[in-house]
Short mmCIF file of N, CA and C in Angstrom, two decimals:
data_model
loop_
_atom_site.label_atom_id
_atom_site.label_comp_id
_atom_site.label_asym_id
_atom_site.label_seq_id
_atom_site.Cartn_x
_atom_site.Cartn_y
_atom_site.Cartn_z
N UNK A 1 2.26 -21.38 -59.53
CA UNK A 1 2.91 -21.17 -58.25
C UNK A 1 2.43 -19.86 -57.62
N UNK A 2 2.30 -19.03 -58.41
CA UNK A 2 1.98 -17.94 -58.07
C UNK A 2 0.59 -17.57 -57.16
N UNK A 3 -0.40 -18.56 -58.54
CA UNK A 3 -1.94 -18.53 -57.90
C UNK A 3 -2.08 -19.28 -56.71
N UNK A 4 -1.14 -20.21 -56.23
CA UNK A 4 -1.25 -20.90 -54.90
C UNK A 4 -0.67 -19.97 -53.48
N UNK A 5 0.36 -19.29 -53.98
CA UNK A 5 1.02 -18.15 -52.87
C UNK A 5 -0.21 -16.92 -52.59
N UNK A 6 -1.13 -16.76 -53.78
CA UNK A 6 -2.15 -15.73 -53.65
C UNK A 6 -3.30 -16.45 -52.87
N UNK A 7 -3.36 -17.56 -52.83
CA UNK A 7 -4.44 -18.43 -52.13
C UNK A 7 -3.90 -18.33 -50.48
N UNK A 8 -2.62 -18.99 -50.32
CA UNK A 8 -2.83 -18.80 -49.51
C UNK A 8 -2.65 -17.82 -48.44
N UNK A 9 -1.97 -16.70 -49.16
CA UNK A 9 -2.11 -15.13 -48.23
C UNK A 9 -3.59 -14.89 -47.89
N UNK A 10 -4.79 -15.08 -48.97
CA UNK A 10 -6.22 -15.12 -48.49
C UNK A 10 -6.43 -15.69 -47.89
N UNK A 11 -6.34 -17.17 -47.61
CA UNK A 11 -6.75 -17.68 -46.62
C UNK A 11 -6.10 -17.38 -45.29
N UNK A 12 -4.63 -16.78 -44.90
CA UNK A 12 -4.30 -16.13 -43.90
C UNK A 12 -5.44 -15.00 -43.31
N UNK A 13 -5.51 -13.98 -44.38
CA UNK A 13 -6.44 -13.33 -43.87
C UNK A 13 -7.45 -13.63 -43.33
N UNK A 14 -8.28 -14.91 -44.15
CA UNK A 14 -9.62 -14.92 -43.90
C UNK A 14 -9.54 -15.52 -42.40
N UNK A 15 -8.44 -16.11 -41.62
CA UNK A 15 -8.89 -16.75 -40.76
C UNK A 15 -8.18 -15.88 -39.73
N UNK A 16 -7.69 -14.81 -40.22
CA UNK A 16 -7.35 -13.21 -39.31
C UNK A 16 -8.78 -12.79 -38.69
N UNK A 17 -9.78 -12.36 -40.30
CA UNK A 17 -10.78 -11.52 -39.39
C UNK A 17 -11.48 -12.82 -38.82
N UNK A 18 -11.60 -13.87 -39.29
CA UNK A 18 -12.60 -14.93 -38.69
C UNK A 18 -12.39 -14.97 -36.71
N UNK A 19 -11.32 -14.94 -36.65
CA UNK A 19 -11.14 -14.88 -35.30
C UNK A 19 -11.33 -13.53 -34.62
N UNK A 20 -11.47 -12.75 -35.14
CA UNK A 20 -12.13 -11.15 -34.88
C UNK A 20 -13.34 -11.62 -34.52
N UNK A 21 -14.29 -11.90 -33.72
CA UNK A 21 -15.82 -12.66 -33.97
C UNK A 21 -16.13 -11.77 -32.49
N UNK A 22 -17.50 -10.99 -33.15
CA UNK A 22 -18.19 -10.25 -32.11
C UNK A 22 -17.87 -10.89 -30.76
N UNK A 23 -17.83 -11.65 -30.30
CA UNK A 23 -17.58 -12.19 -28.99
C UNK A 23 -15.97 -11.99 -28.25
N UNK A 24 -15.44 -11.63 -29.19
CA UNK A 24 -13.93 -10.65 -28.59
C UNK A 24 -14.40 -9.87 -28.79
N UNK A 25 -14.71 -9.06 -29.50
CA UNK A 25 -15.00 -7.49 -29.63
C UNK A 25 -15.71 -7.08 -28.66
N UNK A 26 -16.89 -7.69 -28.32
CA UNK A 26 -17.32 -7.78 -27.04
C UNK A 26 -16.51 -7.34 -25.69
N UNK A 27 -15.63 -8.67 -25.70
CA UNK A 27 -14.65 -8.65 -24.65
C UNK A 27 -13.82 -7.58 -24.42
N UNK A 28 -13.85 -7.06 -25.36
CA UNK A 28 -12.87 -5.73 -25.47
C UNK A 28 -13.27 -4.77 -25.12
N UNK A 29 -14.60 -4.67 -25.11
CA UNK A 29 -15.50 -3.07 -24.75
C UNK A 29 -15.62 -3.53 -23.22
N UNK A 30 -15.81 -4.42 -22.56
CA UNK A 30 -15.66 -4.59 -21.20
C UNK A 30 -14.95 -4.75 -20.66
N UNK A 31 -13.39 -4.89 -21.25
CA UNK A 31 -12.46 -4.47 -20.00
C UNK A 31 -12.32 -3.16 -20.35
N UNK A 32 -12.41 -2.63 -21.77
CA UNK A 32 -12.05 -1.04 -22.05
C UNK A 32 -12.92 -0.66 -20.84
N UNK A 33 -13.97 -0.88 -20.72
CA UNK A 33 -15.22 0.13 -19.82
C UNK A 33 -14.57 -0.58 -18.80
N UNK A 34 -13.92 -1.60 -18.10
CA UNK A 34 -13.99 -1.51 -17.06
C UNK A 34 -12.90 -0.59 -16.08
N UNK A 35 -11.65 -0.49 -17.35
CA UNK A 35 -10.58 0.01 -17.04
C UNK A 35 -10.74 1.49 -17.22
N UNK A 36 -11.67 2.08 -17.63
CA UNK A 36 -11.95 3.47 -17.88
C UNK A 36 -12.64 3.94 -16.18
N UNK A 37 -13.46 2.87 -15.85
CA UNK A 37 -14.04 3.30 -14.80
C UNK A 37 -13.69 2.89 -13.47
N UNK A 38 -12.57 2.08 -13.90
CA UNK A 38 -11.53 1.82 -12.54
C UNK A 38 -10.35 3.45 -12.09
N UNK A 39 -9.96 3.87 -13.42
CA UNK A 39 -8.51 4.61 -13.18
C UNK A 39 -9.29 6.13 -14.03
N UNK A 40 -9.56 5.96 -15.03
CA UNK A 40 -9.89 7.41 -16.07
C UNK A 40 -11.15 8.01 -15.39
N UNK A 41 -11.52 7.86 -14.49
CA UNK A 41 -13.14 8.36 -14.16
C UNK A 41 -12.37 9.67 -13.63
N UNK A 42 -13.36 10.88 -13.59
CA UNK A 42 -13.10 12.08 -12.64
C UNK A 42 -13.36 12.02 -11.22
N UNK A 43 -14.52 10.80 -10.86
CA UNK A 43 -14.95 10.71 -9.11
C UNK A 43 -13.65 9.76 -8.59
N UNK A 44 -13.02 9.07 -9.56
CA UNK A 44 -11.87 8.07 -9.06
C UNK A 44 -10.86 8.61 -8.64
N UNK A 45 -10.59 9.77 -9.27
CA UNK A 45 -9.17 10.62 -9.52
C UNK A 45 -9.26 11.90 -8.61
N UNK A 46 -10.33 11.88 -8.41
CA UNK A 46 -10.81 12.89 -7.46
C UNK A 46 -10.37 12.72 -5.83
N UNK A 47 -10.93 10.83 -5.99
CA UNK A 47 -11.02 10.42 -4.41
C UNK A 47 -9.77 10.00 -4.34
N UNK A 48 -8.69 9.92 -4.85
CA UNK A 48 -7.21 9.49 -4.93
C UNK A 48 -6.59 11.29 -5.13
N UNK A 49 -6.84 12.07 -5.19
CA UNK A 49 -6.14 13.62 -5.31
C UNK A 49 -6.65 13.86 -3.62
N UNK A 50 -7.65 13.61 -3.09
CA UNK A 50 -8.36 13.95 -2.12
C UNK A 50 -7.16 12.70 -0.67
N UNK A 51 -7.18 11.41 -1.06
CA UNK A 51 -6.82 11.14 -0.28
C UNK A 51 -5.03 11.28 -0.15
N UNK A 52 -3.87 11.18 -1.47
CA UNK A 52 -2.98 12.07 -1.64
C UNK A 52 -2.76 13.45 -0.33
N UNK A 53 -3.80 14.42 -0.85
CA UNK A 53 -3.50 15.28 0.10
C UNK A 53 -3.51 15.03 1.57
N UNK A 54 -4.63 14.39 2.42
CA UNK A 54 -4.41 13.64 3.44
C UNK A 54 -3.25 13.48 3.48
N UNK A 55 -2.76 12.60 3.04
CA UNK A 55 -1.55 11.42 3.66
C UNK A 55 0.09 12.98 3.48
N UNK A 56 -0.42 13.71 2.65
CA UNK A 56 0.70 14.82 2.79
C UNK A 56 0.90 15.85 3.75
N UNK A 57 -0.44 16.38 4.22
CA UNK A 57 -1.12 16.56 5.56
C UNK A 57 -0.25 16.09 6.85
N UNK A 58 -0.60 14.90 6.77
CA UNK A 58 -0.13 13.87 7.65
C UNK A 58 1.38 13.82 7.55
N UNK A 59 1.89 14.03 6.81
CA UNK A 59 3.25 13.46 6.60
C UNK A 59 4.30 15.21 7.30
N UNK A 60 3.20 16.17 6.47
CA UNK A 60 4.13 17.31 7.07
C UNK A 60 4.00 17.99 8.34
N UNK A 61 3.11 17.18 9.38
CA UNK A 61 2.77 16.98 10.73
C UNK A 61 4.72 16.76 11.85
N UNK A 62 4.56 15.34 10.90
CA UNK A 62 5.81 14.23 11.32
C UNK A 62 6.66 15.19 11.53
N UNK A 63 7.67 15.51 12.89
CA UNK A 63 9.11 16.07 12.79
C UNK A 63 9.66 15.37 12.11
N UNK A 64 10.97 16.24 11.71
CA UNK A 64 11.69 15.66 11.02
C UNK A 64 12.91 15.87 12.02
N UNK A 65 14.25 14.58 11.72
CA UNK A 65 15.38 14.69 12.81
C UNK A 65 16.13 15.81 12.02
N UNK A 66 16.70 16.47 13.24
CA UNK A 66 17.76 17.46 12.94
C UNK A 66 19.18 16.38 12.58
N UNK A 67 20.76 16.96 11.71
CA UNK A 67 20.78 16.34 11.09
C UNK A 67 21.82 15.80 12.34
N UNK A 68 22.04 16.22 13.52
CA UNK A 68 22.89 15.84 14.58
C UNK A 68 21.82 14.09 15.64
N UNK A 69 20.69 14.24 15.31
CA UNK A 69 19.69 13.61 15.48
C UNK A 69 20.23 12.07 14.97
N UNK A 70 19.89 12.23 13.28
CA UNK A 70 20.26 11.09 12.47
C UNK A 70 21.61 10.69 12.82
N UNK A 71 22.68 11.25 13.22
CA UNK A 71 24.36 10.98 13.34
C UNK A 71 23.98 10.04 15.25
N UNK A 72 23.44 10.76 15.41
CA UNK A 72 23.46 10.07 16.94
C UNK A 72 22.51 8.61 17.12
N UNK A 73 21.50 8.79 15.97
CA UNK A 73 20.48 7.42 16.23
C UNK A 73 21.70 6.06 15.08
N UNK A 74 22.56 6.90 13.70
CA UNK A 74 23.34 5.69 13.34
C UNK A 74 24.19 5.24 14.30
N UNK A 75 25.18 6.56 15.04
CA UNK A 75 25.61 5.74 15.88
C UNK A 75 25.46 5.00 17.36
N UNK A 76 24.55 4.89 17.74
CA UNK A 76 23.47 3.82 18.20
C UNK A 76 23.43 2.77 18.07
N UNK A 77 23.15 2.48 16.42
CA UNK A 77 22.50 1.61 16.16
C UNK A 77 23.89 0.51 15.52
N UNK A 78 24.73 1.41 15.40
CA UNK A 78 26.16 0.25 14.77
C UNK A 78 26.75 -0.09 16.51
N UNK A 79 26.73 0.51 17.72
CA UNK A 79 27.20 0.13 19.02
C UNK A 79 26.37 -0.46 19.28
N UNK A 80 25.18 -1.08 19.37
CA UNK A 80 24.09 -2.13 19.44
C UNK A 80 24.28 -3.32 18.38
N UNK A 81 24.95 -2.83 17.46
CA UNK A 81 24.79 -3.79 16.09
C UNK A 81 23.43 -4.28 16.28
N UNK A 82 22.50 -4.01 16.05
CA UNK A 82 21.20 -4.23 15.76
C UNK A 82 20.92 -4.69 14.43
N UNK A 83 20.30 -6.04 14.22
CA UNK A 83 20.43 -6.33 12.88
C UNK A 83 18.83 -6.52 12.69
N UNK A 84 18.18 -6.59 11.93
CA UNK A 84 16.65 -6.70 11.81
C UNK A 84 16.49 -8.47 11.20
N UNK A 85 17.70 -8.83 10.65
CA UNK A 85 17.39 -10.03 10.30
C UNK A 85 18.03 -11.13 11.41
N UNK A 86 18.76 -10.82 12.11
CA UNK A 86 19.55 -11.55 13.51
C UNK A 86 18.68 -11.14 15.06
N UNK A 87 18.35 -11.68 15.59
CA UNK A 87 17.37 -11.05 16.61
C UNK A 87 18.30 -11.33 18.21
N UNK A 88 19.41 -12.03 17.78
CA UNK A 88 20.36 -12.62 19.08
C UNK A 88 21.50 -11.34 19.11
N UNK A 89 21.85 -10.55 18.14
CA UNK A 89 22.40 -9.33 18.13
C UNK A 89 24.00 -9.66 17.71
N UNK A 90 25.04 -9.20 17.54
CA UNK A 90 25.99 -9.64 17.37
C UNK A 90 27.25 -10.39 17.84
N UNK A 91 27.09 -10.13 19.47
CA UNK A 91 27.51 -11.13 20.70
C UNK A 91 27.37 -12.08 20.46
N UNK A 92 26.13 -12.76 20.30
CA UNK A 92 25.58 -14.04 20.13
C UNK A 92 26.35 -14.79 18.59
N UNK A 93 26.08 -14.04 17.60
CA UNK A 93 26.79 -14.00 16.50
C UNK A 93 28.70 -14.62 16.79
N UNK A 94 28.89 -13.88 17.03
CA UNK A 94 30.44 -13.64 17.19
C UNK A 94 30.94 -14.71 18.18
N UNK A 95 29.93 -15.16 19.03
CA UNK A 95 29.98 -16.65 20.15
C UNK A 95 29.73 -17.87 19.07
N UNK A 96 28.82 -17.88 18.71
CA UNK A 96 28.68 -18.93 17.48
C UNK A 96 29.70 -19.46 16.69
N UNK A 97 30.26 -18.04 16.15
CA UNK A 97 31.44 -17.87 15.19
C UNK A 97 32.54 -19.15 15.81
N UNK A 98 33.02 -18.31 17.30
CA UNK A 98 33.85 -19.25 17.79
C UNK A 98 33.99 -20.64 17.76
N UNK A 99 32.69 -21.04 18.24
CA UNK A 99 32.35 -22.68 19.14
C UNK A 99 32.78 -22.55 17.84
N UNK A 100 32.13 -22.46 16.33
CA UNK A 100 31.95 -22.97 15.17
C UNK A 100 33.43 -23.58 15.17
N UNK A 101 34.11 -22.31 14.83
CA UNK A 101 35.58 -22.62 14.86
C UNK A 101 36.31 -23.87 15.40
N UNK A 102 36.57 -23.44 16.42
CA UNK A 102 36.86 -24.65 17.56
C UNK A 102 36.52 -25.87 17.43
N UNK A 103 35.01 -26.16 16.52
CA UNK A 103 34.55 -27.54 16.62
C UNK A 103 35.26 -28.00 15.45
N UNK A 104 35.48 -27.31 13.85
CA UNK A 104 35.61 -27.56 13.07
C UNK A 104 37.48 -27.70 13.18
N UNK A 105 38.21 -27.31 14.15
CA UNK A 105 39.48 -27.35 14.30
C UNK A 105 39.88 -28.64 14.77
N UNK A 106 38.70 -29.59 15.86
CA UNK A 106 39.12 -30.30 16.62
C UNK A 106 38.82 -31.59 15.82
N UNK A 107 38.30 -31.22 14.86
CA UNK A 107 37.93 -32.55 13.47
C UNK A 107 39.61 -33.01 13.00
N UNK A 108 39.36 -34.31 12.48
CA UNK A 108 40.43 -34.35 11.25
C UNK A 108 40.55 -33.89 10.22
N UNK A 109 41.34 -33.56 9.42
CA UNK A 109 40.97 -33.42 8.26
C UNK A 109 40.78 -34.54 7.03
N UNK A 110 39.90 -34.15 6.27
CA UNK A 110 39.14 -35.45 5.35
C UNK A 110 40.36 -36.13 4.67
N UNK A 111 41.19 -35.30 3.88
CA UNK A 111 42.54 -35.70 3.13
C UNK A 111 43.92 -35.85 3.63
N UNK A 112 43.66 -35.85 5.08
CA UNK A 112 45.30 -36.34 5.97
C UNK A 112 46.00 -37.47 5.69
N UNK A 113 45.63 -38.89 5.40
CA UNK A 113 45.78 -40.09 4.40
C UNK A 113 46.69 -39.73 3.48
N UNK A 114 46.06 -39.12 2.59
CA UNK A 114 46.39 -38.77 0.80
C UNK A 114 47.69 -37.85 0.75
N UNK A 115 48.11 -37.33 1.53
CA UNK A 115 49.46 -36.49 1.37
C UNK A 115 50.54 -36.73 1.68
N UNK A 116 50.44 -38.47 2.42
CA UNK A 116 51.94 -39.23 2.85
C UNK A 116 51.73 -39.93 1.57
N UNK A 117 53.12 -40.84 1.27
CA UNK A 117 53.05 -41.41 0.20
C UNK A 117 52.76 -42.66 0.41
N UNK A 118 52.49 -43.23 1.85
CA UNK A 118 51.61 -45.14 2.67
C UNK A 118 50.39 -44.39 1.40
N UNK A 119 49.90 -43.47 2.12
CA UNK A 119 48.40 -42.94 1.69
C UNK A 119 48.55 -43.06 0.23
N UNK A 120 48.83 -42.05 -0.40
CA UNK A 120 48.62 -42.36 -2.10
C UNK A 120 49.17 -43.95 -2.76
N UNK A 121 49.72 -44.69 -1.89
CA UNK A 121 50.15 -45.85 -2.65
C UNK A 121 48.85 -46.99 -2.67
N UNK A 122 48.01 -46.44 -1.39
CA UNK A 122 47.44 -47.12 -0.69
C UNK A 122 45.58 -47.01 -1.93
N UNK A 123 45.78 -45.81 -2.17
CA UNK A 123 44.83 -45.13 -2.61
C UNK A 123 44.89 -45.97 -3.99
N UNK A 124 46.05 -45.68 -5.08
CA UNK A 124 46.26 -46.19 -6.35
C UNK A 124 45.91 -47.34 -6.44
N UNK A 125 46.23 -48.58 -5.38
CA UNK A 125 46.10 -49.81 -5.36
C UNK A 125 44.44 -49.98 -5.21
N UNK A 126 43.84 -49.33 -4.31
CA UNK A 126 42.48 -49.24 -4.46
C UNK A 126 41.78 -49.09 -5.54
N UNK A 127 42.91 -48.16 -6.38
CA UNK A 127 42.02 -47.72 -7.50
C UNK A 127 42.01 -48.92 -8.59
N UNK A 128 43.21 -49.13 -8.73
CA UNK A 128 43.71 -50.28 -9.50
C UNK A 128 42.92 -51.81 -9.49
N UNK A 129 42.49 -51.96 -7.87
CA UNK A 129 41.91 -53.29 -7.78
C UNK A 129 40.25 -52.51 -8.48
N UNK A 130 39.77 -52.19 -8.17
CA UNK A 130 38.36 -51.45 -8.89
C UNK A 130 38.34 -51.47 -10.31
N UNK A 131 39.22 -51.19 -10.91
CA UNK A 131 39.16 -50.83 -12.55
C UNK A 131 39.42 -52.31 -12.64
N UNK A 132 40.10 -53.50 -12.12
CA UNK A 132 40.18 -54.73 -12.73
C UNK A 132 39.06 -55.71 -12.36
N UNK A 133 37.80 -54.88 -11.56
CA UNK A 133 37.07 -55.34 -11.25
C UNK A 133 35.73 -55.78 -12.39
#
């Protein structure tokens, strides 16, 4: 029993390194090199520190709002109700709302039947003729 458990831990191995086969190893030195010379290079890291500063440049150009600025553009923007995902604004919204209302008021309701007792007697017997069906 023993010499068969030792067999086959070797043969685990052997078909460990077998799949190790120069042709991954291969594969491995070319994304290593490719990923070295995408991100680890000094001319890469250079031209990304270089363009970094730019865009910080640029950025500390930009005024910035004073903080009476920001208080006056929120409240603005909640008396507009400006929504970025609604483009009809909240008027339009709040008109919708209504009709919605109104239409769904002037319906019946689905279960008006079922809560007199004509209705549930009416219902059981339905049910009753079905199951003896």
């Amino acid at each position: 029993m023993n010499k068969l458990l030792v067999a086959l831990i070797v043969g685990a191995f052997a078909t460990v390194s077998a799949a190790q086969s120069p042709a991954t190893k291969q594969k491995q030195a070319d994304v290593s090199a490719t990923t070295q010379a995408g991100s680890g290079s000094s001319a890469s890291g250079a031209a990304t520190a270089a363009e970094q500063k730019a865009n910080t440049a640029v950025s500390k150009e930009t005024a910035k709002m004073s903080k009476a600025e920001k208080e006056k553009f929120a409240k603005d923007a909640m008396k507009t109700g400006n929504n970025p995902n609604n483009d009809s604004g909240t008027a339009a919204t709040a008109a919708q709302q209504k009709a919605n209302t109104a239409a769904s008021k002037g319906m019946a309701k689905a279960n008006a039947p079922l809560k007199t007792k004509e209705g549930q007697k009416d219902l059981s017997k339905d049910l009753q003729q079905k199951a003896t069906k």
